[in-house]
Every structure is written in structure tokens, then in C-alpha cells.
Coordinates of C-alpha atoms in Angstrom, one line a residue:
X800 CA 87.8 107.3 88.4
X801 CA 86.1 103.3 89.2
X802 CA 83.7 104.1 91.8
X803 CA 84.9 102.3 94.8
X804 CA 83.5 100.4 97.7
X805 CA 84.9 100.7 101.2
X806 CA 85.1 98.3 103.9
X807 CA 86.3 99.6 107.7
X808 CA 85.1 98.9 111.4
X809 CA 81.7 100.7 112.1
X810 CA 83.5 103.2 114.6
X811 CA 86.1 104.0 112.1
X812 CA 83.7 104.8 109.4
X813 CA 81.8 106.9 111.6
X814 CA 84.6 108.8 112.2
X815 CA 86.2 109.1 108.5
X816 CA 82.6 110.1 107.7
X817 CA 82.4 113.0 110.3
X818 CA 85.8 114.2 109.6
X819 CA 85.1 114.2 105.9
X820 CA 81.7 115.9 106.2
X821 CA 83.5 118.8 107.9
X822 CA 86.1 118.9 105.3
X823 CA 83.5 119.3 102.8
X824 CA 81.6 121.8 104.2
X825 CA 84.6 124.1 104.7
X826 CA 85.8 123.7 101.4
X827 CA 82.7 124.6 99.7
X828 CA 83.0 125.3 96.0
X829 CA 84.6 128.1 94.0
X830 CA 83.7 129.2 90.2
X831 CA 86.0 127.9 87.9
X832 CA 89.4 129.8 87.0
X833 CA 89.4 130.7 83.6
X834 CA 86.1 130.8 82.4
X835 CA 84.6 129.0 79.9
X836 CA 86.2 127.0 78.1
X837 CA 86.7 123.5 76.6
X838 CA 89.2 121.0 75.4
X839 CA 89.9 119.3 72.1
X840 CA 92.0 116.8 71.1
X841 CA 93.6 117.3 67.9
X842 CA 94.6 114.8 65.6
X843 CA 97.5 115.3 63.6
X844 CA 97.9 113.6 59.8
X845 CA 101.8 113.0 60.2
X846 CA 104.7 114.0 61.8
X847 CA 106.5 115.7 59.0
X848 CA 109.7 118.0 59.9
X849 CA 110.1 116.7 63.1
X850 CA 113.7 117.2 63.8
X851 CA 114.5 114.4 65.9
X852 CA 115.7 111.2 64.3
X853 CA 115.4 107.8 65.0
X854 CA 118.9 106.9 65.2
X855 CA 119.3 109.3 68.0
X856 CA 117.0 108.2 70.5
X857 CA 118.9 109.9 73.4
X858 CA 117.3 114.0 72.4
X859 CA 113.7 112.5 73.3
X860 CA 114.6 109.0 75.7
X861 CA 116.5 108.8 78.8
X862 CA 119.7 106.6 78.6
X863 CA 117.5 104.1 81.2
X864 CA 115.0 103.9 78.5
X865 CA 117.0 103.0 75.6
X866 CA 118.9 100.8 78.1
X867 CA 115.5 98.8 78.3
X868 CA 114.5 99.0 74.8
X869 CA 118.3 97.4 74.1
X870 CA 117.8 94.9 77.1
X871 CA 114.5 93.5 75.6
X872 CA 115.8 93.3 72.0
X873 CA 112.9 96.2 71.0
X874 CA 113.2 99.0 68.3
X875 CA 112.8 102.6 68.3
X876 CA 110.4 103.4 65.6
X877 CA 108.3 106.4 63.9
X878 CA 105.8 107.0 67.1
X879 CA 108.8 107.5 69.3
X880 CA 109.5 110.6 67.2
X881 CA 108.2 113.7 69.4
X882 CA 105.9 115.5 67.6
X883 CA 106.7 118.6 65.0
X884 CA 107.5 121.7 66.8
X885 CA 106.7 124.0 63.9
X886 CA 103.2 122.0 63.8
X887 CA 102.7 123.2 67.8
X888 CA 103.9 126.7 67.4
X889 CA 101.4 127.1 64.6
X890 CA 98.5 125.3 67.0
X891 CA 99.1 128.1 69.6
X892 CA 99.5 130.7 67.0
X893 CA 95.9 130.3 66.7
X894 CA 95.2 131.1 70.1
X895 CA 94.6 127.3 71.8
X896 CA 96.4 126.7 74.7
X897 CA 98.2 123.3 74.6
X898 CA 97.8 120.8 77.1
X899 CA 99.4 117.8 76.6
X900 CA 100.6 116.1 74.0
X901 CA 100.8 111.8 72.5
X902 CA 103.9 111.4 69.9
X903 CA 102.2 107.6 69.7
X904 CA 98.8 108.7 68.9
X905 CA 99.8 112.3 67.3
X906 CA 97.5 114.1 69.5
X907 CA 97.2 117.1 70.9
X908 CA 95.0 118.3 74.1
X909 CA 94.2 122.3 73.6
X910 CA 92.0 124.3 75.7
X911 CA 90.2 126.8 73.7
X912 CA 87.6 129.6 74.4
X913 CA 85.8 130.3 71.7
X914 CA 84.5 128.8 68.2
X915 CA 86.7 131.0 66.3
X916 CA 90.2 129.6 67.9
X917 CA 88.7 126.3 66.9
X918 CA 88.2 127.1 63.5
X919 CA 91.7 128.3 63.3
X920 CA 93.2 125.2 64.6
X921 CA 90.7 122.7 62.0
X922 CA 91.8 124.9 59.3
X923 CA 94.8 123.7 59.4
X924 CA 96.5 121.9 56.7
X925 CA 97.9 118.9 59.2
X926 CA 95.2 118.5 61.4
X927 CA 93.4 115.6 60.0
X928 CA 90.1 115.5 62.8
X929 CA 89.2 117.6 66.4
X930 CA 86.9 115.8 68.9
X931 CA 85.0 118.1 71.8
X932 CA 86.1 116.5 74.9
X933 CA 85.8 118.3 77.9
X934 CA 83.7 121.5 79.0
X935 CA 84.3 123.7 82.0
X936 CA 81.9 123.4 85.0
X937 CA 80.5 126.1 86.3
X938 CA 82.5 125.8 90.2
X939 CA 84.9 122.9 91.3
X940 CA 85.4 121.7 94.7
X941 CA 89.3 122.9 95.7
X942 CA 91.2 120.2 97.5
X943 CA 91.5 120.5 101.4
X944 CA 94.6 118.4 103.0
X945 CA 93.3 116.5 105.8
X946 CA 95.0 116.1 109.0
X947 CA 96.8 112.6 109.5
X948 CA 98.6 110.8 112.4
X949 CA 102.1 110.6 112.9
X950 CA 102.0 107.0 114.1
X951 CA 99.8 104.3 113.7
X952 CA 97.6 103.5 116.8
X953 CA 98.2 100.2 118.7
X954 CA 95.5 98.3 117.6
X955 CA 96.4 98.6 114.0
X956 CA 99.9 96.7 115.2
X957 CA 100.0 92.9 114.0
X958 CA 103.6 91.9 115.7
X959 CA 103.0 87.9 115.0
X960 CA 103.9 88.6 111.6
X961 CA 106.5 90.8 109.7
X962 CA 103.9 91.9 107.3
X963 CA 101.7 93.1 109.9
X964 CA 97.9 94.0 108.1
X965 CA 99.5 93.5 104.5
X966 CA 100.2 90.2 105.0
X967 CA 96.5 88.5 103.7
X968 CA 97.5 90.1 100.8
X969 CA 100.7 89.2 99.8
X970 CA 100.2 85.7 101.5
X971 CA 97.2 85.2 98.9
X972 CA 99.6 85.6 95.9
X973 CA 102.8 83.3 97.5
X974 CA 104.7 86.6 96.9
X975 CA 106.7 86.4 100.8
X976 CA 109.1 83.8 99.1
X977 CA 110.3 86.5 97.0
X978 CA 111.0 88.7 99.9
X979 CA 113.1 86.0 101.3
X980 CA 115.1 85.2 98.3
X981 CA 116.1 89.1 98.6
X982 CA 113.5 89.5 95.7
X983 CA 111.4 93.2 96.7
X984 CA 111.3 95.2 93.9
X985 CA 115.0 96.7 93.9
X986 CA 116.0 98.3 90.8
X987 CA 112.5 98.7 89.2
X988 CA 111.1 101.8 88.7
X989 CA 107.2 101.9 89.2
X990 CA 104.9 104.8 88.2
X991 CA 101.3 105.1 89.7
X992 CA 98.7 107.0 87.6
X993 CA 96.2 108.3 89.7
X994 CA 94.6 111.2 91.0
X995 CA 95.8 112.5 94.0
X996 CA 98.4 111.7 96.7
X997 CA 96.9 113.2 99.6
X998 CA 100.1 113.5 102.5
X999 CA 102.0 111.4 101.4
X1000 CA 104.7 113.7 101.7
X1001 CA 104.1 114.1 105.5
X1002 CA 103.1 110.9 106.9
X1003 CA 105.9 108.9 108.6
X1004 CA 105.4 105.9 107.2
X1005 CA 105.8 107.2 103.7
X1006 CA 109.4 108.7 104.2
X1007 CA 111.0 106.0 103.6
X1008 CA 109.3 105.6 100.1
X1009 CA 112.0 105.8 97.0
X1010 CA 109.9 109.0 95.3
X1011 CA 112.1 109.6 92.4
X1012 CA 109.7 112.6 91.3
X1013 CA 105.7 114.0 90.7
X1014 CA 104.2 115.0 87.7
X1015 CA 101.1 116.5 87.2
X1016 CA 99.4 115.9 83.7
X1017 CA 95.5 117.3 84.4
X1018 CA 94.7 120.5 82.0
X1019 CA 94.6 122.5 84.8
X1020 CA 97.3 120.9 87.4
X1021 CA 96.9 121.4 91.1
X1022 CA 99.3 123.6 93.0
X1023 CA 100.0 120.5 95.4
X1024 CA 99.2 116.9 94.3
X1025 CA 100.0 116.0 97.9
X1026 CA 96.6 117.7 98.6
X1027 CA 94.3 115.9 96.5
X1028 CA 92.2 113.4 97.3
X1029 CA 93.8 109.9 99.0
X1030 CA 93.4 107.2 96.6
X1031 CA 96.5 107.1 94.9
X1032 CA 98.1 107.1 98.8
X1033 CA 96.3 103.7 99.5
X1034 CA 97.4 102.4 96.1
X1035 CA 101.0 103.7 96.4
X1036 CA 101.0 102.1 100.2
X1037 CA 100.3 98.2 98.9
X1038 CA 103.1 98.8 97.7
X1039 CA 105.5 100.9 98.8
X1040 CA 105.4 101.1 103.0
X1041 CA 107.9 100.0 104.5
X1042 CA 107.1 99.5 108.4
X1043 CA 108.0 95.8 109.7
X1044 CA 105.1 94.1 112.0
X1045 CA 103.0 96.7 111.2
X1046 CA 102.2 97.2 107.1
X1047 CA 104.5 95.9 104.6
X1048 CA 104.1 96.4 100.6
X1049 CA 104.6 94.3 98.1
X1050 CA 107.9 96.0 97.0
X1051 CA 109.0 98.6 99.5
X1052 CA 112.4 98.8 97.5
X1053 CA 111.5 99.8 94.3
X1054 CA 111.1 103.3 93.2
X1055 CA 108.0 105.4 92.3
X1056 CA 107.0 108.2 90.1
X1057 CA 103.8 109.6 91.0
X1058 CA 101.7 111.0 88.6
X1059 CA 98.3 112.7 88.5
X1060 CA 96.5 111.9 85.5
X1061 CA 93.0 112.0 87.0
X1062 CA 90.6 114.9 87.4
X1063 CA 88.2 114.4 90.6
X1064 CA 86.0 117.0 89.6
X1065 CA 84.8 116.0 86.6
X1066 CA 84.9 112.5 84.0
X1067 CA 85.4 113.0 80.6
X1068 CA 87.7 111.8 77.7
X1069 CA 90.7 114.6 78.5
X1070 CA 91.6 112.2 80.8
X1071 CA 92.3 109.7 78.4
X1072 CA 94.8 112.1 77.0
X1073 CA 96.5 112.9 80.2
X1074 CA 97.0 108.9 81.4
X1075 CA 98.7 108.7 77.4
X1076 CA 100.8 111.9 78.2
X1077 CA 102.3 110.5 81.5
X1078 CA 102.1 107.0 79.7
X1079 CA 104.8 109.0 77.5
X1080 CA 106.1 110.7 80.3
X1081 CA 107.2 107.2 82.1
X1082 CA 108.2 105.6 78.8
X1083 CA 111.3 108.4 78.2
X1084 CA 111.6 108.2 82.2
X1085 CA 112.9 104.4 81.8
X1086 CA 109.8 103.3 83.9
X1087 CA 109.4 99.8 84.1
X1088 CA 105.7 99.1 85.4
X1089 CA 103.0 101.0 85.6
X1090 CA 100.2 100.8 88.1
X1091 CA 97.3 102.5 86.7
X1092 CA 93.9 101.5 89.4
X1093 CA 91.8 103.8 87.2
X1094 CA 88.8 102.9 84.0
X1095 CA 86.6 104.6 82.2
X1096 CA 83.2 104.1 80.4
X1097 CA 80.6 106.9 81.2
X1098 CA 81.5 110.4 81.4
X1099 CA 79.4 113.4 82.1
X1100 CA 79.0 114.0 78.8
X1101 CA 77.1 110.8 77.7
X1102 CA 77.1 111.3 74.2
X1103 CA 80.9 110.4 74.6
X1104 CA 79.9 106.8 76.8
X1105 CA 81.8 103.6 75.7
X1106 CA 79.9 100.7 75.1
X1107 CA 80.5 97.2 75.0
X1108 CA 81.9 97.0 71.3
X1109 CA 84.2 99.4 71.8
X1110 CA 86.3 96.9 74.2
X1111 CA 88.6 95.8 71.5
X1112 CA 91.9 97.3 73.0
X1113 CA 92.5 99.8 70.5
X1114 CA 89.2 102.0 69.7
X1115 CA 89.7 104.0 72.9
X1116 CA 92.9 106.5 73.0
X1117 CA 94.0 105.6 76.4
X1118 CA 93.6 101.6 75.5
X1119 CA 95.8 101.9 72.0
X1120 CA 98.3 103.5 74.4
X1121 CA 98.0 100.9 77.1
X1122 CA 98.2 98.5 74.4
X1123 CA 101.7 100.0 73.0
X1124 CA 103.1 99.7 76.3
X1125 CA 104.8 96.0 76.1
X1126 CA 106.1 96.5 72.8
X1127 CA 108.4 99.5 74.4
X1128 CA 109.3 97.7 77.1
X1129 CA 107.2 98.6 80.1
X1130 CA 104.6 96.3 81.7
X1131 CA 101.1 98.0 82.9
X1132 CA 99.1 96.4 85.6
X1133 CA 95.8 97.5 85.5
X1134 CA 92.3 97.7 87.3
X1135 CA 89.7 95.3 86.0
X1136 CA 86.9 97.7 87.5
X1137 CA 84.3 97.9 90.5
X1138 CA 81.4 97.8 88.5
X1139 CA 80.1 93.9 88.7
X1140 CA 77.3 94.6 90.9
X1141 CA 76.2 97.8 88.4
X1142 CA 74.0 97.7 85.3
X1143 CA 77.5 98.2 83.5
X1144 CA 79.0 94.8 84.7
X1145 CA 82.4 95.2 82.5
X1146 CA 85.3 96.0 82.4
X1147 CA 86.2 99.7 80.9
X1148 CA 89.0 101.1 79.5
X1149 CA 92.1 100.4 79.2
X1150 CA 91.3 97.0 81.3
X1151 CA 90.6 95.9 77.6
X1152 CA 94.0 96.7 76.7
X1153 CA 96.3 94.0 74.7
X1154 CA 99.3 92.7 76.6
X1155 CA 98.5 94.0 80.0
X1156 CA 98.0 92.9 83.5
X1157 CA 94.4 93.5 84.1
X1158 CA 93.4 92.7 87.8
X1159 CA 90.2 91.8 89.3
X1160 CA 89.2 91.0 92.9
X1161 CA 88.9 88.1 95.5
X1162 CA 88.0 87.6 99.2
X1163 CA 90.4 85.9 101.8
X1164 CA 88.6 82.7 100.7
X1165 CA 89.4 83.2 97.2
X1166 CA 86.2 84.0 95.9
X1167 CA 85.3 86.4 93.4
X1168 CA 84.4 89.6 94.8
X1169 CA 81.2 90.5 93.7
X1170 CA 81.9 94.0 92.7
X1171 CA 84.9 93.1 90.2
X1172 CA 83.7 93.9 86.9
X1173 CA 83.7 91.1 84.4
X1174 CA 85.4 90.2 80.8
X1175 CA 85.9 89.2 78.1
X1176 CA 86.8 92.3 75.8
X1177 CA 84.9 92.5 73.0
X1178 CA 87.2 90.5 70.8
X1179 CA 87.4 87.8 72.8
X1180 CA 90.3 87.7 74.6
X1181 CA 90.3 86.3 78.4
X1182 CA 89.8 89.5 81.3
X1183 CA 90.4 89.7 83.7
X1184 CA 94.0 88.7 83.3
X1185 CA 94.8 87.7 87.0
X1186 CA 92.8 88.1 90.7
X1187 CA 94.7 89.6 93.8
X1188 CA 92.9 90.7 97.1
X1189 CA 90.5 93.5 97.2
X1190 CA 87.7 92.2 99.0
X1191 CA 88.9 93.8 101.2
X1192 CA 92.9 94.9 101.1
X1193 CA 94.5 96.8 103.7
X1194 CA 95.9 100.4 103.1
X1195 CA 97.7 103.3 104.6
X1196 CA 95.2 105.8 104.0
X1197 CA 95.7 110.0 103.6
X1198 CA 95.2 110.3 107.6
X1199 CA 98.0 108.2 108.3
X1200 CA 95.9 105.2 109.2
X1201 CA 95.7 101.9 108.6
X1202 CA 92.2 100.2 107.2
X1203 CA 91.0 98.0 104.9
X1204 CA 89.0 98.6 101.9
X1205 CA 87.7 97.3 98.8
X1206 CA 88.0 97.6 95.6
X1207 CA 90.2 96.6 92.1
X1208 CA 92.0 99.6 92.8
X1209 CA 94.2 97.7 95.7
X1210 CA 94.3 94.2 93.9
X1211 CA 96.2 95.7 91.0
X1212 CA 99.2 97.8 92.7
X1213 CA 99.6 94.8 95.2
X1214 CA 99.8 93.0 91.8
X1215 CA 102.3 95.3 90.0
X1216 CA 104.5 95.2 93.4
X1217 CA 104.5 91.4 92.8
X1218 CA 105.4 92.2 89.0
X1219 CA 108.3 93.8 90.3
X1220 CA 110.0 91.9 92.6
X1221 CA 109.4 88.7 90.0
X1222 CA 111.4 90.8 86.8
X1223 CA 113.9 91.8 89.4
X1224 CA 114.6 88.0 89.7
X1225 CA 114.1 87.1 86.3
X1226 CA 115.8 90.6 85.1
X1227 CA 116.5 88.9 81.4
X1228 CA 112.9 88.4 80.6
X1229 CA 110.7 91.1 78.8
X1230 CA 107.5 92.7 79.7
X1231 CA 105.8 90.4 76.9
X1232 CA 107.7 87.4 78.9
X1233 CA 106.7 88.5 82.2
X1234 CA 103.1 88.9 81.5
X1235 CA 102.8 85.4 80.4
X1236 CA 104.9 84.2 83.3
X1237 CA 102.1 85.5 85.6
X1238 CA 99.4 84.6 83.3
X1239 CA 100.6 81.2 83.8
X1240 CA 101.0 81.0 87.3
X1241 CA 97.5 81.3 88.2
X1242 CA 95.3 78.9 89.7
X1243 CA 92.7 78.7 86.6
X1244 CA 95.3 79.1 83.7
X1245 CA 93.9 75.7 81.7
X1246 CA 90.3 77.0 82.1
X1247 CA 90.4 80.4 82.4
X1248 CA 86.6 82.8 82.1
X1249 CA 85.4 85.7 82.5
X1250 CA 85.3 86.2 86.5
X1251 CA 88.4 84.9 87.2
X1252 CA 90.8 85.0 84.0
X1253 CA 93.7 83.2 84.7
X1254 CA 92.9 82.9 88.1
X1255 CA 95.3 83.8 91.2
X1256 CA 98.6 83.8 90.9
X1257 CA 101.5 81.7 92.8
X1258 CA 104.7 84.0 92.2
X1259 CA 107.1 81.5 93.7
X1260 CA 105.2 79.5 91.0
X1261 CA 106.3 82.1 88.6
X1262 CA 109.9 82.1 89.7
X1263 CA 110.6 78.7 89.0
X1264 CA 108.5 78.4 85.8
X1265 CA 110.9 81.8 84.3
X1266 CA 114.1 80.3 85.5
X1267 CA 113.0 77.1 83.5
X1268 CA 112.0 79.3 80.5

């Protein structure tokens, strides 16, 4: 996951701090379940025998799917196609354990435990390439729920203004004029990739939150992704919270699959494979945007790093997904990364991602912040796409509190909140549409770089420039 910076009043950071020390030190560590072990991806050479056909899309695609595949004048084609059973009874025959699977990249994610099961598997006659991804660690820290507050305290309260802390935020962006056109998101599905919604099932404020469903997509899934850690609560509360005067997302009446696709314990490639998977997942779901405030470029393994040339949209698995996206309909907004002030200074992946929202980071006085990790991909195009507030943004955090923090991880759902409530206006325009819609909106669109991209966008701007279109 993008390391992240946090911002909060020195009394409040003390006090997260204590409260998380003693959470760690109860938690402790336990070995790993399982044993040793690794995972492989699995490339496949085609997808011969499948028994699903193109011209019945409704065995592998939800009616809302096909719904917005026919609304945006887009074709079902050959990597819609789920992939061969016969070729994934014959994997398992062998003895992997299958993970997860990508019909659009023909992949498969097995966990194996010896050389001998892997050997099976390459001997394959349709398995054109393996690739060692992950190994097991020798212990893993288990998740601990935190305690959280059933109301938020009075000095969190901002009654001069209906959007309470969240309204910098969404003031930044011009995004209130939405709200009062009846614009908030209604009738757009939003998934958030992430990994972990800590309480967000139990805090009051997040009740009223449309959760049409969880999935967990991590090898090895957690019993509660309500218990994890709290990061995809603060993204999901730019968003999603609903609480007048007091904290106000961006578009409180849309609705919200939540799904893990992040593994806090360790960084590797797998977890390229499990954002594709739930990629997938929200594609046949008839998701329309997808927040994803997550990046990759170093992994514990470091003989598996990205570097810069590999920026190109389409030589990382998860950026070829994220790349696919558009052209099936569904729009992905997109961390640009906190790693500006690092030795690193890019973006990662998929930030580098074609036709995408990727999001960087500015201050209340609309200057960069100096943490948001810098474009252009490798092949030239402009990145960041767009800036929103992260330096810092307020968020509802997994003790039921509000704060502020910082980091490209809040500019981007504030974003894809914005992204909603604009295509619920302009409901006849397509992802590819909408995208360029924003693009152009922005304060630095005739002279875009690579700090700001495009700059910050006006959404009433973008209203009235799609309903000249």
C-alpha cells in the first residue's frame, strides 16, 4: 500500500499513538497458517473450450453490466469470456490451490507448496509462462478491531456549514453546486479497492452508507474485513458519510462495494492479481467507478521492483487491467502516490494506467503537496491526471473520529465521489467522455506538467461544458 503521511492536532496524535501501541503489543504475531508456501501466477496461452459464448453475456455479466456496456455503445468481446473450466480442474488436479483468477489477462493465482506441484502445473500443455510472486513469511501480525466512539465529540462539530469538516474539500473542487442541483451520486455504484475497513460496520455514522456487499480477494482472506486496518474506512468516509454540519462526502447517495484487495502484511505482485480479480469482480457487478487509493513499485522481494520504464500503462498486470477499464464501461479513479519527497519521486502502478483518473495532492492554498508523487509515465503521457485535497483532507477514521490527514489516498475517493455525482447528471456520457470532461475542467488544462496534470478541477465547470458536448 502508498506509504502515507498523517496530519492531526498534537494531543490527538498522542493519543492514536498510545492507543495503537497497546493494540500492537497485544496482538503480537502468530506463525503463519499453512506453512510454507508460495504463489504463482499462471499464464494461460488461450481460452479454448470455454463454454460461455459471447452472444450470451448474461451466464458471466450481470443484467446492470450489459445494461452499461449497451448504454455506452461498447462490445462484449473474447477477454469477457470466463476462463476454461476444464483448464482449472486440470490446474488443481496437480495439487495448486487456486486463488484467484483474470479472464482479461488469462491468469491464474495458485498457491503451491512444493517444487513438484509446480512442475505439474508448467507441464502443462496450456500454460504458456509461471512467475514466483509471493512467499510465505514466517509469522503475520492478526488484525485487532479497535474500539471507536459512537458519536463524534463536540469540537469536531462545524454547524456554520452543512458540510461540517468535509467541506475544504469539496469547496476546493466546486463540487457543492452539484449537491444543490440534486446531483450526489444517486444511482452509481462505487467500489473501493483497499485493504481493510476497520468498523465500519459499527460506527454510527457509517449506517447510513448504501453497502450493497464485501468481497475479499487476498490469497488468504480475513475472517472479518471489518477488522482490518482503517484506511479503506477514511477513503470510503470522503465519500460516503452522511452526517449534515458535521462531515459530508462527496456522494453520500451512491452505493459501495467494498473490496479487499490489499495484503497489510506483506507487498508483493499477488496483489496485482487480486486488485485484477475484484477489477473483474466489479466489472460483472455493473460497478460504475472504482476508487482504488492504492500503487505499487517496491515489493519485499526486490528482484520483482518496477522501475521507471516500466510506467507505460500496460507492462504491469494490474495497469493493463486498469487500462481495460474504460473500454468496459467503468471509470477508475486512482492514487497518483505519496512518494514525491522519497528517492522514488513517481508515480507507480496503475497511476500509469491509460484512460484513468489519476489524482495527486494540493493544500487549501492550492499548492502542490510536496509528498504527491510526480508524472509523466514513461510514454509520455500527462500524470497526474487531476489534483483534489490531501494536504491535508478530513476523514472519519476506524475509532469513529473525525481528523484530518494527508495523503493521495483521500484526494482520489473525494475525486471519484465528484466523478459520480457529475455522470449522474450527465448519465448519457461514457467513462471515456467523462474522463475528459474532468480532464478539461481543471485549472491547468492548456498547460498541463508533471505536478499538477490537468490541474484542479471546477465540476460545476464540468457540468456545463458535458451538457454543451
Amino acid at each position: 500500500m502508498m506509504r502515507r503521511l498523517y496530519f492531526t492536532a498534537l494531543l490527538l496524535a498522542l493519543w492514536c499513538t498510545a492507543a495503537w501501541a497497546q493494540d500492537d503489543e497485544s496482538a503480537g504475531k502468530v506463525k503463519f497458517p499453512g506453512g510454507k508456501c508460495w504463489l504463482y501466477r499462471i499464464t494461460l496461452s488461450d481460452k479454448n473450450g470455454t463454454p460461455y459464448q459471447i452472444d450470451h453475456p448474461e451466464a458471466f455479466l450481470s443484467q446492470k453490466a450489459i445494461d452499461r456496456r449497451i448504454r455506452q455503445g461498447l462490445a462484449i468481446d473474447s477477454t469477457d469470456l470466463p476462463l476454461p473450466p476444464a483448464y482449472l480442474e486440470q490446474i488443481s488436479a496437480t495439487g495448486a490451490e487456486i486463488k484467484c483468477l483474470s479472464k482479461w489477462n488469462r491468469t491464474v493465482l495458485v498457491r503451491v507448496k512444493n517444487n513438484k506441484i509446480l512442475h505439474a502445473v508448467e507441464r502443462l500443455p496450456f500454460v504458456a509462462g509461471t512467475m514466483k510472486l509471493w512467499t510465505s513469511p514466517d509469522s503475520v501480525k492478526p488484525p485487532v478491531r479497535s474500539f471507536f466512539h459512537k458519536d463524534f465529540s463536540p469540537w469536531e462539530e462545524e454547524t456554520d456549514n452543512p458540510y461540517g469538516r468535509a467541506a475544504m474539500q469539496i469547496n476546493l473542487v466546486n463540487g457543492a453546486s452539484l449537491h444543490k442541483s440534486g446531483y450526489r451520486g444517486r444511482g452509481l455504484t462505487i467500489a473501493v479497492f483497499d485493504g481493510g475497513f476497520m468498523n465500519v460496520d459499527r460506527i454510527p455514522a457509517m449506517q447510513k452508507i448504501n453497502i450493497l456487499g464485501t468481497r475479499d480477494f487476498v490469497a488468504f482472506p480475513s475472517k472479518d474485513i471489518f477488522q482490518e486496518i482503517d484506511h479503506g474506512t477514511k477513503v470510503l468516509s470522503t465519500m460516503a458519510v452522511d452526517e449534515p454540519g458535521m462531515f459530508v462526502g462527496t456522494a453520500p447517495e451512491a452505493a459501495f462495494y467494498l473490496c479487499r484487495t490489499e495484503d497489510a502484511n506483506t507487498e508483493s505482485r499477488a496483489e496485482e492479481d487480486y486488485w485484477a480479480a475484484a477489477a473483474e469482480f466489479a466489472d460483472s457487478a455493473g460497478v460504475d467507478i472504482i476508487n482504488s487509493s492504492l500503487g505499487y513499485h517496491d515489493f519485499n522481494d526486490p528482484a520483482t521492483n518496477y522501475t521507471y520504464d516500466d510506467l507505460d500503462g500496460k507492462t504491469s498486470l494490474v495497469s493493463r487491467t486498469a487500462s481495460r477499464l474504460a473500454g468496459k464501461g467503468m471509470l477508475l479513479v486512482n492514487s497518483a502516490g505519496n512518494d514525491g519527497m522519497g528517492t522514488w519521486k513517481l508515480i507507480g502502478v496503475p497511476a500509469d494506467a491509460d484512460d484513468i483518473l489519476t489524482v495527486g495532492a494540493v493544500n487549501g492554498q492550492k499548492q502542490n503537496a510536496a509528498f504527491s508523487s510526480l508524472g509523466p509515465s514513461f510514454d509520455g503521457r500527462v500524470k497526474p491526471d487531476v489534483m483534489g485535497l490531501g494536504s491535508p483532507a478530513a476523514v472519519v477514521t476506524g475509532r469513529g473520529t473525525i481528523i484530518n490527514d494527508m495523503g493521495t489516498s483521500f484526494a482520489s475517493p473525494v475525486m471519484a465521489g465528484m466523478v459520480a455525482c457529475l455522470w449522474q447528471a450527465l448519465s448519457d456520457k461514457t467513462a471515456l467522455q467523462i474522463i475528459q470532461i474532468v480532464r478539461r475542467s481543471g485549472n491547468r488544462f492548456d498547460r498541463p506538467n508533471n505536478v499538477f496534470g490537468y490541474g484542479i478541477p471546477d465540476f460545476e465547470k464540468a457540468l456545463q461544458m458535458g451538457r454543451k458536448d
